[in-house]
Coordinates of C-alpha atoms and ligand atoms in Angstrom, one line a residue:
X1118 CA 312.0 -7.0 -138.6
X1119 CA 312.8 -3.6 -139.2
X1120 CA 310.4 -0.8 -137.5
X1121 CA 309.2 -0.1 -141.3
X1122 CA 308.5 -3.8 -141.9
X1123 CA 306.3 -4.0 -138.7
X1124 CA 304.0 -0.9 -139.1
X1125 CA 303.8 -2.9 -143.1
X1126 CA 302.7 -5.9 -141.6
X1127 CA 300.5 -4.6 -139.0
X1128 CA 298.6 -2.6 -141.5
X1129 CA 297.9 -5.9 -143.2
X1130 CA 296.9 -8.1 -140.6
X1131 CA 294.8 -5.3 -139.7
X1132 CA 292.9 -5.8 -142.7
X1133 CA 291.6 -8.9 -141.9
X1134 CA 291.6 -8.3 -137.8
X1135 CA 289.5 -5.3 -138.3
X1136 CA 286.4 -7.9 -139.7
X1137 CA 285.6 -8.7 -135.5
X1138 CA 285.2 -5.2 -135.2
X1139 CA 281.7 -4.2 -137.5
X1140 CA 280.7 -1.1 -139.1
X1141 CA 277.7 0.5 -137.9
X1142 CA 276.0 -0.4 -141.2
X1143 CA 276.9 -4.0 -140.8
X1144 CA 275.7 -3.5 -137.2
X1145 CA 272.7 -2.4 -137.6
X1146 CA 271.9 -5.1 -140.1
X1147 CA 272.7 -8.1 -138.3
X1148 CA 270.9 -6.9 -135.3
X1149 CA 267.7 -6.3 -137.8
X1150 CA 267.9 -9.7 -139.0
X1151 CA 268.2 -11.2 -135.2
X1152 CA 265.0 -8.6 -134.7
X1153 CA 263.1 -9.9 -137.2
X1154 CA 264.6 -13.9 -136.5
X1155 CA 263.4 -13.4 -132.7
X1156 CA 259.7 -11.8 -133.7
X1157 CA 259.1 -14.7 -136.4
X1158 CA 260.1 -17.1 -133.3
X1159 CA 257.9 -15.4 -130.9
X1160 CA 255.0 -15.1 -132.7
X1161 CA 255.3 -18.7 -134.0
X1162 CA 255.2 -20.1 -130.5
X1163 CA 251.5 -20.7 -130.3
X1164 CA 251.9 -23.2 -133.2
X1165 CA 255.0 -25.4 -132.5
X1166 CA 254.7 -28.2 -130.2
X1167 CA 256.3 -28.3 -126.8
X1168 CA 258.2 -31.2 -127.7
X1169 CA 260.1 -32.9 -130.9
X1170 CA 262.2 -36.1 -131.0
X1171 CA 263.6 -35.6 -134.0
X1172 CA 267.5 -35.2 -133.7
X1173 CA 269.6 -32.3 -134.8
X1174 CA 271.7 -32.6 -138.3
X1175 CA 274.9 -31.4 -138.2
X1176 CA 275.8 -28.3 -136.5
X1177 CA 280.1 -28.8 -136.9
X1178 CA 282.3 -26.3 -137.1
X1179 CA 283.5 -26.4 -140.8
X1180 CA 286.4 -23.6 -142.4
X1181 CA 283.6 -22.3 -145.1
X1182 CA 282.1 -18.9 -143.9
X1183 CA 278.2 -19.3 -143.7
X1184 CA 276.2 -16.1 -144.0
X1185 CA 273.9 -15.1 -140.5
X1186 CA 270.9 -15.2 -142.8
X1187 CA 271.5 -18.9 -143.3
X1188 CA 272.9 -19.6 -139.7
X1189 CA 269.9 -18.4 -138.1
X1190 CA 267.2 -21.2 -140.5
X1191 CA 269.8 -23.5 -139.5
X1192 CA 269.4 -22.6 -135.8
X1193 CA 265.7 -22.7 -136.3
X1194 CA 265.7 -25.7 -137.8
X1195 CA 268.2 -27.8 -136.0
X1196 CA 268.0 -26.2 -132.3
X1197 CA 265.0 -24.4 -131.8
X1198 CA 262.9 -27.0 -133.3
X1199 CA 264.6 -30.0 -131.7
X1200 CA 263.8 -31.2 -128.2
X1201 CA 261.9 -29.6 -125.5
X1202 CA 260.6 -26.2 -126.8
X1203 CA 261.5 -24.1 -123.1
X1204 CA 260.7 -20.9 -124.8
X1205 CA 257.1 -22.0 -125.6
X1206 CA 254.4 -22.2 -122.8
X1207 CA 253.8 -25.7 -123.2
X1208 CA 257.0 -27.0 -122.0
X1209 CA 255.2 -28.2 -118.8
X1210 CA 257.7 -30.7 -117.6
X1211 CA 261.0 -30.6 -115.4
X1212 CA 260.7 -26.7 -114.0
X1213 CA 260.1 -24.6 -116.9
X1214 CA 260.6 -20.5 -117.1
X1215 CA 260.0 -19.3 -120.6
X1216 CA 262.5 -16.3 -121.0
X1217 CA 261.4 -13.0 -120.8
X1218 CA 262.3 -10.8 -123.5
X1219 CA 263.6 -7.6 -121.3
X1220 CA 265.9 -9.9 -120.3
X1221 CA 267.7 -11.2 -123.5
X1222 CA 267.5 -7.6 -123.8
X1223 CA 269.9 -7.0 -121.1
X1224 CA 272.2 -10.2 -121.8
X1225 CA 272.7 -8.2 -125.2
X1226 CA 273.4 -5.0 -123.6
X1227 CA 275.9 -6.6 -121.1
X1228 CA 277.6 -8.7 -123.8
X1229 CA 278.3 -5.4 -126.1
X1230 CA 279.3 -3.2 -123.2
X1231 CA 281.1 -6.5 -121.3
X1232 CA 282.2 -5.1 -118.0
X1233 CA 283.8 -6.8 -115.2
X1234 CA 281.4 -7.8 -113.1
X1235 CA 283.6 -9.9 -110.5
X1236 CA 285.6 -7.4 -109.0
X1237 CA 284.6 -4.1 -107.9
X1238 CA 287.1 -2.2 -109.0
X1239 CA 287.1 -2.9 -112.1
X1240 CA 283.6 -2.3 -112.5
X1241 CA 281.9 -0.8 -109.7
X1242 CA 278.6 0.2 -111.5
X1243 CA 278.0 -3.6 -113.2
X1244 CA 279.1 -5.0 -109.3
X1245 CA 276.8 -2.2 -107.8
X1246 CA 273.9 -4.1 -109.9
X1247 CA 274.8 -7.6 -108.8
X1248 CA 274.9 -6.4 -105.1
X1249 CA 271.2 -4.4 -105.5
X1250 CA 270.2 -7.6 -106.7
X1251 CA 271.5 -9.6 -103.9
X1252 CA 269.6 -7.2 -101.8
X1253 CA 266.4 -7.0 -103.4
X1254 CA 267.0 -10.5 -102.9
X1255 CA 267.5 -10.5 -99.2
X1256 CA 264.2 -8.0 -99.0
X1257 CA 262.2 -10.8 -100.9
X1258 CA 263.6 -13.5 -98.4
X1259 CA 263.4 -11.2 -95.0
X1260 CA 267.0 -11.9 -94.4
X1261 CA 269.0 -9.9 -92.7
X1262 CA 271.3 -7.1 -94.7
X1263 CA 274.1 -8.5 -92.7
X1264 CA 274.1 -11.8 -95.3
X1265 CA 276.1 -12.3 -98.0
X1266 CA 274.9 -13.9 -101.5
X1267 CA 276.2 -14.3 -104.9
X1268 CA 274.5 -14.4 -108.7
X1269 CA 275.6 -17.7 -110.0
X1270 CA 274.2 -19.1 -113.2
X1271 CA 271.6 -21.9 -111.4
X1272 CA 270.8 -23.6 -108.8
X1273 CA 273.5 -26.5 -108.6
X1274 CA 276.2 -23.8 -108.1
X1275 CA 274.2 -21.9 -105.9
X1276 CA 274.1 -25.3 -103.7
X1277 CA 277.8 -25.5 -103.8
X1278 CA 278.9 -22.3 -102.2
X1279 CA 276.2 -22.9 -99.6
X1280 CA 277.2 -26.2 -98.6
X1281 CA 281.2 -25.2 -98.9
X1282 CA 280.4 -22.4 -96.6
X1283 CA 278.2 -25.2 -94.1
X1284 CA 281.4 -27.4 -94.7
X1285 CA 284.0 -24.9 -93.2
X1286 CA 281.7 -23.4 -90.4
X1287 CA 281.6 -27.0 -89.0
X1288 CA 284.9 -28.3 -89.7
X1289 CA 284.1 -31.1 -91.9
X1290 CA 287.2 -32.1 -93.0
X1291 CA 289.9 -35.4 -92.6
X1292 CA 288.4 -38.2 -90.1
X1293 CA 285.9 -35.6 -89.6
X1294 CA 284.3 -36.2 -92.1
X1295 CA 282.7 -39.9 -91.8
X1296 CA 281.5 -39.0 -88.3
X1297 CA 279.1 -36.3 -90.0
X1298 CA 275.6 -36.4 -90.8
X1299 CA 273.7 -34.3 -93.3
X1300 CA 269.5 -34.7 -93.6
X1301 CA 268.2 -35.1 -96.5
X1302 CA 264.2 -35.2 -98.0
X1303 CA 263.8 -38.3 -100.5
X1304 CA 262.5 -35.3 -102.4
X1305 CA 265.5 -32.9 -102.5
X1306 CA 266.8 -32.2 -105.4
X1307 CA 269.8 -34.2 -106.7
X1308 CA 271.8 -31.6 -106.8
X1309 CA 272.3 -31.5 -103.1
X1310 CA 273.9 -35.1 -103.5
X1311 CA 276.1 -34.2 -106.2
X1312 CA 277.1 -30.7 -104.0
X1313 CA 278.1 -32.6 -101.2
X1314 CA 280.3 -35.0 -103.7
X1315 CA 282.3 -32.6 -105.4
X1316 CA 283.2 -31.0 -102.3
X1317 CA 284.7 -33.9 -101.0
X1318 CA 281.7 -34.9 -98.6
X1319 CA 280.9 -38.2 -100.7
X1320 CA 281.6 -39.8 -97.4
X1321 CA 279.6 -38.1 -95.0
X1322 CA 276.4 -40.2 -93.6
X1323 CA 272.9 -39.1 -95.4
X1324 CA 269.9 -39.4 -93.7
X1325 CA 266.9 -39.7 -95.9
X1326 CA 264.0 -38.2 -93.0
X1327 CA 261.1 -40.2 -93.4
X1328 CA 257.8 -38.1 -95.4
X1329 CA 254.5 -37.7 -94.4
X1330 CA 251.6 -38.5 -97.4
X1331 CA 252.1 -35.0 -99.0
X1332 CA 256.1 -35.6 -99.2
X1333 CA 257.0 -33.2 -96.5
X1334 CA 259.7 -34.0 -93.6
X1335 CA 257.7 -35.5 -90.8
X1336 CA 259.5 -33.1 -88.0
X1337 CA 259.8 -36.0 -85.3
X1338 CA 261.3 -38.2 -87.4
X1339 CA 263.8 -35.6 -88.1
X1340 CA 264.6 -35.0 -84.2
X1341 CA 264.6 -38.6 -83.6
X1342 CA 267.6 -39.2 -86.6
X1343 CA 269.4 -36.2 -85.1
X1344 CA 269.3 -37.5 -81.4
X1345 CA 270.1 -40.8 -82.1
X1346 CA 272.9 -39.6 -84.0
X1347 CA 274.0 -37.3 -81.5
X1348 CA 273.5 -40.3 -78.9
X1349 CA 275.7 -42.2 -81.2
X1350 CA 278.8 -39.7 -81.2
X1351 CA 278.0 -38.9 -84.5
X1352 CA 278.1 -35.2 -85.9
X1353 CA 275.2 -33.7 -87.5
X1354 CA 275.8 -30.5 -89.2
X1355 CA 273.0 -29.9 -92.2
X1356 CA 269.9 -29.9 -93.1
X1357 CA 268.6 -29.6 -96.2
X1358 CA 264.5 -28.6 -96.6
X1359 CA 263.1 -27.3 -99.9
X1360 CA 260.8 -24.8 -100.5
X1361 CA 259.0 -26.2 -103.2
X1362 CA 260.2 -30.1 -104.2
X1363 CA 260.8 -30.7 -108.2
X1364 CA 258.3 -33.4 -108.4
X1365 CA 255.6 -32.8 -106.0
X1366 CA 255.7 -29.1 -105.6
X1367 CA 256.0 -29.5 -101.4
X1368 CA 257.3 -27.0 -99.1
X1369 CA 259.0 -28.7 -96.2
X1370 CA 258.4 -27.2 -92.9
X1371 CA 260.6 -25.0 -92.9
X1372 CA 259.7 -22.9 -89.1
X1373 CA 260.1 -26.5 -87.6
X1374 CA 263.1 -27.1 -89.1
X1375 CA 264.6 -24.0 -88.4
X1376 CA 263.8 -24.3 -84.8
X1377 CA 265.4 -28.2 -84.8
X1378 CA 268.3 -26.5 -86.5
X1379 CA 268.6 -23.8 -83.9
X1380 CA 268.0 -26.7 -81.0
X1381 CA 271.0 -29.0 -82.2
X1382 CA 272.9 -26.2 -83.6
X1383 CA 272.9 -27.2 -87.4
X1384 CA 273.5 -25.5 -90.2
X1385 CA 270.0 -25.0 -91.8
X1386 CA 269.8 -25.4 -95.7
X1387 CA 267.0 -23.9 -97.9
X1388 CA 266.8 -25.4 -101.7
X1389 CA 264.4 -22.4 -102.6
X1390 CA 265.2 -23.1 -106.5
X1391 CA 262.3 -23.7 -108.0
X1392 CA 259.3 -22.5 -105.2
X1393 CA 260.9 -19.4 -103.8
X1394 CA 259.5 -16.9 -105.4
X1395 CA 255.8 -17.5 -104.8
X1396 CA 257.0 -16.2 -101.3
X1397 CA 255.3 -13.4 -103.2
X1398 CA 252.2 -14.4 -103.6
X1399 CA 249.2 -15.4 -101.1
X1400 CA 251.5 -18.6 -100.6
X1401 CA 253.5 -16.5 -98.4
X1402 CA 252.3 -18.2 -95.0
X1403 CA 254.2 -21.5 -96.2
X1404 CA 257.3 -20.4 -96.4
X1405 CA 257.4 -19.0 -92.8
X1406 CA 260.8 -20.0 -91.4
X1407 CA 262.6 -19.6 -94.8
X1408 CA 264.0 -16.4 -93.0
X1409 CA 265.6 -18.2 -90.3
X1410 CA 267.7 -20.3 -92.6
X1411 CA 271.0 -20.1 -92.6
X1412 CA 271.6 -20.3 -96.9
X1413 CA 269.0 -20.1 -99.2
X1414 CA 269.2 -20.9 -102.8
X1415 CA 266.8 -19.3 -105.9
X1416 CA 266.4 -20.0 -109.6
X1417 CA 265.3 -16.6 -111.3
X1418 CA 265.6 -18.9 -114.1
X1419 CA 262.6 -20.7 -112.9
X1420 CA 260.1 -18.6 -110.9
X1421 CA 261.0 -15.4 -112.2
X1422 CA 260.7 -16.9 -115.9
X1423 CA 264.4 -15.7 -117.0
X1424 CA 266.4 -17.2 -119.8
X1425 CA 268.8 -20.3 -117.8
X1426 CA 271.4 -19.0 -116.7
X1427 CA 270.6 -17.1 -113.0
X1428 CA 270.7 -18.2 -110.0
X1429 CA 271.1 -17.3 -106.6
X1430 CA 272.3 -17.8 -103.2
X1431 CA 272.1 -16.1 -99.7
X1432 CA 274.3 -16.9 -96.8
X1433 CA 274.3 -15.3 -93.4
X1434 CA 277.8 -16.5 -92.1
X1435 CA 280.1 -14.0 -94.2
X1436 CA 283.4 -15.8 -92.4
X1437 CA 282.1 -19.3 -93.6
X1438 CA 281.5 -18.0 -97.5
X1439 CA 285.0 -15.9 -97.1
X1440 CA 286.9 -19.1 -95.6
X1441 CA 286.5 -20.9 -99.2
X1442 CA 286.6 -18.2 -101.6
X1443 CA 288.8 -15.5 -100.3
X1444 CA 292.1 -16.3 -98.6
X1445 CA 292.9 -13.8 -96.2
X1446 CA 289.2 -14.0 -95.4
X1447 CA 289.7 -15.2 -92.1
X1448 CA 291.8 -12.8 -90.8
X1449 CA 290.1 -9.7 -92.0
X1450 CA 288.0 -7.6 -89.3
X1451 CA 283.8 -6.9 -89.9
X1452 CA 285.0 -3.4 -91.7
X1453 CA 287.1 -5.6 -94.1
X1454 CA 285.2 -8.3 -94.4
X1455 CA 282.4 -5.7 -95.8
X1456 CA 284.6 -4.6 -98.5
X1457 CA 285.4 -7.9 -99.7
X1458 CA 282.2 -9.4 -100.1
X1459 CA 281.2 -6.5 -102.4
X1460 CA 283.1 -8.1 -105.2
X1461 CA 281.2 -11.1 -106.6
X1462 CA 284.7 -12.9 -107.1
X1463 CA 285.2 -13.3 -103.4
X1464 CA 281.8 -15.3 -103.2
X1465 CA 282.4 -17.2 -105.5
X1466 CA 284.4 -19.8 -107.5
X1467 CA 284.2 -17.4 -110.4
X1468 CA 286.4 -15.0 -110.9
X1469 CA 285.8 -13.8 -114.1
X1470 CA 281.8 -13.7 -114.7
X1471 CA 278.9 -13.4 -117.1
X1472 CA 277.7 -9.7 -115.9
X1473 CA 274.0 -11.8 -114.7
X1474 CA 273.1 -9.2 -112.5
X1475 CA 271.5 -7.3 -115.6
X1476 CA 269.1 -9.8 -116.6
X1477 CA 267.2 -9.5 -113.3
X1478 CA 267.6 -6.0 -112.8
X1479 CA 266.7 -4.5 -116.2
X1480 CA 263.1 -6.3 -115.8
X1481 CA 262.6 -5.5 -112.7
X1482 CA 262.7 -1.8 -113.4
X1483 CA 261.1 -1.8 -116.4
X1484 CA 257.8 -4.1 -115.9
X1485 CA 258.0 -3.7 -111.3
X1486 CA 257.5 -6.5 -109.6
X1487 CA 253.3 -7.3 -109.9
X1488 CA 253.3 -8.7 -113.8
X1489 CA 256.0 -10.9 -111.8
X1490 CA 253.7 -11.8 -109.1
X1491 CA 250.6 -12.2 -111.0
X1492 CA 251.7 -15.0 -113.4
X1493 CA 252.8 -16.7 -110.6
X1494 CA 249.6 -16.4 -109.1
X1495 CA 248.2 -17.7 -112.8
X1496 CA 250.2 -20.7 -112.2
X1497 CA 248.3 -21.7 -108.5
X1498 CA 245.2 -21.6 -110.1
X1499 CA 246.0 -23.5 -113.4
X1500 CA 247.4 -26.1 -111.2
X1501 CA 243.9 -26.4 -109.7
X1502 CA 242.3 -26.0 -112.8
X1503 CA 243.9 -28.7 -114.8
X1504 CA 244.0 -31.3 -111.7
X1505 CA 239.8 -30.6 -111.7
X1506 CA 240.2 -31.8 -115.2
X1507 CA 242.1 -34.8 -115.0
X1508 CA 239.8 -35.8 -111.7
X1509 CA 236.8 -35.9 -114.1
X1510 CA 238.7 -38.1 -117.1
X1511 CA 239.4 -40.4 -114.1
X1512 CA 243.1 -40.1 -113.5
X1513 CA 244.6 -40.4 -110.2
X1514 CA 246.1 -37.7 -108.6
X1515 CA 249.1 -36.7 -106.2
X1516 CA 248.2 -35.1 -103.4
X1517 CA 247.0 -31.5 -103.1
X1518 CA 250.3 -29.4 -104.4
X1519 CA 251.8 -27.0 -102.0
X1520 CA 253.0 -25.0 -105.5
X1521 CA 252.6 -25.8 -109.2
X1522 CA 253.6 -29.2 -109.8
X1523 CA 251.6 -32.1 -109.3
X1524 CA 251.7 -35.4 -110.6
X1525 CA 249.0 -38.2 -111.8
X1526 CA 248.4 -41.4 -113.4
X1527 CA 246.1 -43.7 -114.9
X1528 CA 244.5 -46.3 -112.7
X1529 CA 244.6 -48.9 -115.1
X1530 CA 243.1 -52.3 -114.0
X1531 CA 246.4 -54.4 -114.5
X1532 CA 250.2 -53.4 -115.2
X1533 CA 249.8 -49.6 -114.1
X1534 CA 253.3 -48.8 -114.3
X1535 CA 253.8 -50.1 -117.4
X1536 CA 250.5 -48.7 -119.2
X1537 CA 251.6 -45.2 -117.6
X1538 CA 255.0 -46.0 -118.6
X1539 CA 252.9 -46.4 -122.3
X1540 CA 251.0 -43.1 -122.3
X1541 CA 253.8 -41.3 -121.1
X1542 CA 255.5 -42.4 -124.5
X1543 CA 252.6 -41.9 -126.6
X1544 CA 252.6 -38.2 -125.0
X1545 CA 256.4 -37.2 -125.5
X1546 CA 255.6 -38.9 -129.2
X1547 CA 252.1 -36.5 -129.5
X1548 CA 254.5 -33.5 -128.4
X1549 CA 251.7 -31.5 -127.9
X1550 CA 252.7 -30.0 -124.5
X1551 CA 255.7 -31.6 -122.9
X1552 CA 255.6 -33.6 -119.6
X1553 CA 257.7 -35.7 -118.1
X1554 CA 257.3 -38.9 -115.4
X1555 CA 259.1 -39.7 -112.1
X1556 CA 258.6 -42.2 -110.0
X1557 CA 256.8 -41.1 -106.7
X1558 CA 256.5 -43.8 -103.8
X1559 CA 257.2 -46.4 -105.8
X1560 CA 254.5 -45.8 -108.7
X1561 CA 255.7 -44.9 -112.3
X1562 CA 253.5 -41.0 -112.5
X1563 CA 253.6 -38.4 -115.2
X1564 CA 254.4 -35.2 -113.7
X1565 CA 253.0 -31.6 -114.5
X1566 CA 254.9 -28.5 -113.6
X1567 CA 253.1 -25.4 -114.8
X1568 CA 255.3 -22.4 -113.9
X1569 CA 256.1 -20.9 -117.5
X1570 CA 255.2 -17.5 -118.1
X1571 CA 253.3 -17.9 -121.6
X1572 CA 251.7 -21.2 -120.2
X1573 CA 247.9 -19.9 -120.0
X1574 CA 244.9 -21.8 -119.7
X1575 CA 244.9 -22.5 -123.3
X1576 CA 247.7 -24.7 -122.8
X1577 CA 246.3 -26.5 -120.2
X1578 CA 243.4 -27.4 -122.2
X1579 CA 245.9 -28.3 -125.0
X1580 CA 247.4 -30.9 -122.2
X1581 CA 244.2 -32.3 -121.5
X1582 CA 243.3 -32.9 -124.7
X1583 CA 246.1 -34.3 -125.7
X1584 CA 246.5 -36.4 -122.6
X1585 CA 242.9 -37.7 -123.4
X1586 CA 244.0 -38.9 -127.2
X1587 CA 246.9 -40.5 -126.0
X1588 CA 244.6 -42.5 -123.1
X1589 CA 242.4 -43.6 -125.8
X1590 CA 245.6 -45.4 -127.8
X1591 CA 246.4 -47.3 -124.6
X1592 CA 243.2 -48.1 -123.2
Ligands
PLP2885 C1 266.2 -26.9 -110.7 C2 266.4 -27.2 -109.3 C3 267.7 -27.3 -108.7 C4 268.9 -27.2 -109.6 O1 269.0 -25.9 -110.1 P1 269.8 -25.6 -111.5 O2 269.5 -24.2 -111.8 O3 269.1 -26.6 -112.5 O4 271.2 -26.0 -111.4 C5 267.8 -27.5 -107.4 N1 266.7 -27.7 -106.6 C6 265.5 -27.6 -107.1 C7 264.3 -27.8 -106.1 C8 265.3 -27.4 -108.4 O5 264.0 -27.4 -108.9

C-alpha cells in the first residue's frame, strides 16, 4: 500500500473505530439512563423479594446491535430479578453486604480514568490509594506498619497469598510436604481447603481441632494434636482460626491460639473475612489476639457492605510474601524490600489489576468511618432481636452468636431433618427474605446471617413472618 492508500484507509476505519470513543452528548445520555436505571432499582428494593427461582432467558451474545435502553429491562428482568437479590436487605443468607452506592461510584470513576494500579510507577497516585488502604487496614487490625498486605478481589485469594507466603517461610515443599500438619476448625471456611490444594498442599495432613458447644477451638485439644504431632516427627506449620465462622458467627480464640502459635513456632492464620470488621464495634474484646497473627484476611465486601469484588490480606513476613511473588525478592536488603512491596504486583499474582483500592477509599472519606460502625452495631442487636422472636414461635436455636449469624430449627416431633429440610424449601419458594441451611453437628438447620447494610428491623420482622407461614404449611 502506498502512503496515500494508508492515510485513505485509516480515515475509514476510523469511522467506524471512533464509535468506542462517545461524544459528550452520547455520554452524558447513557450515563442519565444508568442514573435513572440505578434510582428506579434502588427505590424498588423495599418491594422485590430477597429471592426468585425463576431462571434467566437468554442473555447470548447475538451480531444485532441492541439499544442500552432495552439492555438495561433485559438486565432487570433476567439478572437482577433472578436468584438471590444481594443488593436488597433481605438477602439474609450466605454473608451478605448490600453495596454501597459511593462505591459503584468509585468503580465508575476508576473504570473511565483506568490507571495502573499494580505497579507504582506507572501509577503512583492509584498505588498510593491501594497502599493507604492497606494501612488504614493495618490501623484497624493493630498490626504492625512493618506488614505487608495486598487488595485482592475476596477472600479465597486473600487466603492464597497468605498460605503461599506460610508455605515458603516453612519450607513446605517435595517429601516435605506429607510430613506437615496444618489445624483446621470444622468451621473454617472451605476456602482454606481449596487454598491449600491449589498450592500444591493437597497432601499435607489436616487436623480438624475438636469444638467446644459454641463451635470454637477447644485450646487443649489444639496443644494436644500439635504435641503429638511433634512427638510423632511430624511438622506442624499452620493454624487456621476465624474471626467470625460463616455458619455460626464464632470467633475462635484467637489470644490462645496465638500464644500456642508463638510456643510451637507456627505460622498463625486469621480468616477475618466475614467478622473482622466488628473489631470496630463493642465486640472489640473478642478479637484480642487477632494482632498477634501472622496473616489476616478481610472481606470489605462483607462487613464493610461493598459491591463483591474486595478483599484483603495482611502479612507480617515481607520475605515470605516476596519469595512467591517477586523473584529477586530474596535477595533484596530491608531498603529494597520496602520499595518493592509498594507495587501491588509484587504481592500479588496479579499483575495487571482492577484499580479496588478506590471503592474503599472513596467511602471512607466521604461518609468517615461511624455510619460504618453503626450498622454494624444494627446488625448485633437484630441478631438478638430476631432470635427473641424465633424463641417465642418455639424454634430451636444455635447457641448465643459471637457475631451476626445464628442458625435454628424446628423441633418437630419426628423426621426433624427432613421437615426442616421441608420448611427450608417452602422458604426459598416464599422468597420473602432469603436464607439458606447447613448442616451444624449433624442436624439439618436453617441459617440466618444479618450483616447487609439496608437489612433493618423491618426485614427481620418480614423473616419472621414469613418463617411463621411457611411453619404452618409443614406443621
Ligand atoms: C466469605 C468467606 C470466605 C471466602 O471469601 P470470598 O470473598 O467469598 O472469596 C472465607 N472465609 C470466611 C469466613 C468467609 O465468610
Amino acid at each position: 500500500m502506498s502512503t496515500d492508500e494508508i492515510v485513505r484507509r485509516l480515515s475509514e476505519l476510523n469511522l467506524l473505530s471512533s464509535e468506542l470513543d462517545l461524544t459528550e452528548s452520547d455520554r452524558n445520555k447513557m450515563v442519565q439512563q444508568v442514573s435513572v436505571y440505578a434510582n428506579r432499582f434502588i427505590s424498588g428494593l423495599a418491594q422485590v423479594k430477597g429471592f426468585s427461582e425463576r431462571k434467566p432467558g437468554s442473555l447470548a451474545i447475538t451480531n444485532q446491535k441492541i439499544s442500552l435502553a432495552q439492555l438495561l429491562d433485559i438486565y432487570q428482568k433476567e439478572v437482577a430479578e433472578t436468584g438471590i437479590n444481594a443488593a436488597s436487605g433481605t438477602h439474609l443468607g450466605y454473608i451478605p453486604g448490600g453495596g454501597i452506592f459511593t462505591s459503584a461510584l468509585a468503580d465508575f470513576i476508576a473504570a473511565v480514568t483506568n490507571p495502573y494500579a499494580g505497579v507504582y510507577f506507572a501509577s503512583p497516585g492509584a498505588v498510593t490509594i491501594e497502599n493507604e488502604v492497606i494501612i488504614w487496614l493495618k490501623a484497624v487490625f493493630s498490626f504492625p506498619a512493618s506488614a505487608v498486605g495486598n487488595l485482592t478481589s475476596g477472600g479465597s485469594i486473600s487466603a492464597l497469598i497468605a498460605f503461599t507466603a506460610a508455605r515458603d517461610k516453612y519450607g513446605v515443599k517435595n517429601e516435605r510436604i506429607r510430613q506437615s500438619v496444618v489445624y483446621l476448625s470444622e468451621q473454617a471456611h472451605h476456602s482454606a481447603q481449596k487454598a491449600l490444594r491449589i498450592i500444591g498442599l493437597e497432601d499435607v495432613l489436616i487436623r480438624y481441632v475438636p469444638l467446644d458447644d459454641h463451635h470454637k477451638i477447644k485450646i487443649q485439644a489444639l496443644n494436644e494434636l500439635i504435641e503429638s504431632d511433634i512427638a510423632h516427627g511430624l511438622h506442624p506449620f499452620l493454624i487456621v482460626g476465624t474471626a467470625g465462622t460463616t455458619d455460626t458467627g464464632s470467633i475462635d480464640p484467637l489470644n490462645e491460639m496465638a500464644d500456642l502459635a508463638a510456643k510451637h513456632n507456627l505460622w498463625f492464620h486469621v480468616d477475618a473475612a466475614y467478622g473482622g470488621f466488628f473489631i470496630l464495634t463493642s465486640k472489640k474484646e473478642q478479637f484480642k489476639g487477632i494482632e498477634r497473627a501472622d496473616s489476616l484476611i478481610v472481606d470489605p465486601h462483607k462487613s464493610m457492605f461493598l459491591p463483591y469484588g474486595l478483599g484483603a490480606v495482611l502479612i507480617k513476613d515481607k520475605t515470605a510474601v516476596l519469595h512467591s511473588n517477586h523473584y529477586a525478592a530474596s535477595y533484596m536488603q530491608d531498603a529494597a524490600a520496602n520499595e518493592l512491596v509498594q507495587s501491588p504486583s509484587n504481592v500479588s499474582p496479579e499483575l495487571t489489576k482492577h484499580f479496588r483500592g478506590l471503592r474503599l477509599w472513596l467511602p471512607l472519606q466521604l461518609h468517615g468511618i461511624n455510619p460504618f460502625i453503626t450498622c454494624l452495631e444494627e446488625k448485633l442487636l437484630l441478631i438478638h432481636y430476631f432470635r427473641q422472636r424465633l424463641s417465642k414461635l418455639g424454634f430451636s436455636l444455635g447457641p448465643e452468636p459471637d457475631l451476626s449469624v445464628s442458625y435454628f430449627w424446628y423441633p418437630f416431633k419426628s423426621d426433624a431433618d427432613e421437615k426442616n429440610k421441608q420448611l427450608m424449601d417452602a422458604i426459598h419458594a416464599d422468597g420473602d427474605v432469603f436464607l439458606s441451611s447447613s448442616v451444624i453437628t449433624g442436624r439439618y438447620v436453617i441459617r440466618i446471617a444479618l450483616l447487609a447494610f439496608r437489612t433493618k428491623k423491618e426485614t427481620v420482622d418480614k423473616a419472621v413472618a414469613m418463617i411463621q407461614r411457611c411453619l404452618e404449611k409443614i406443621k
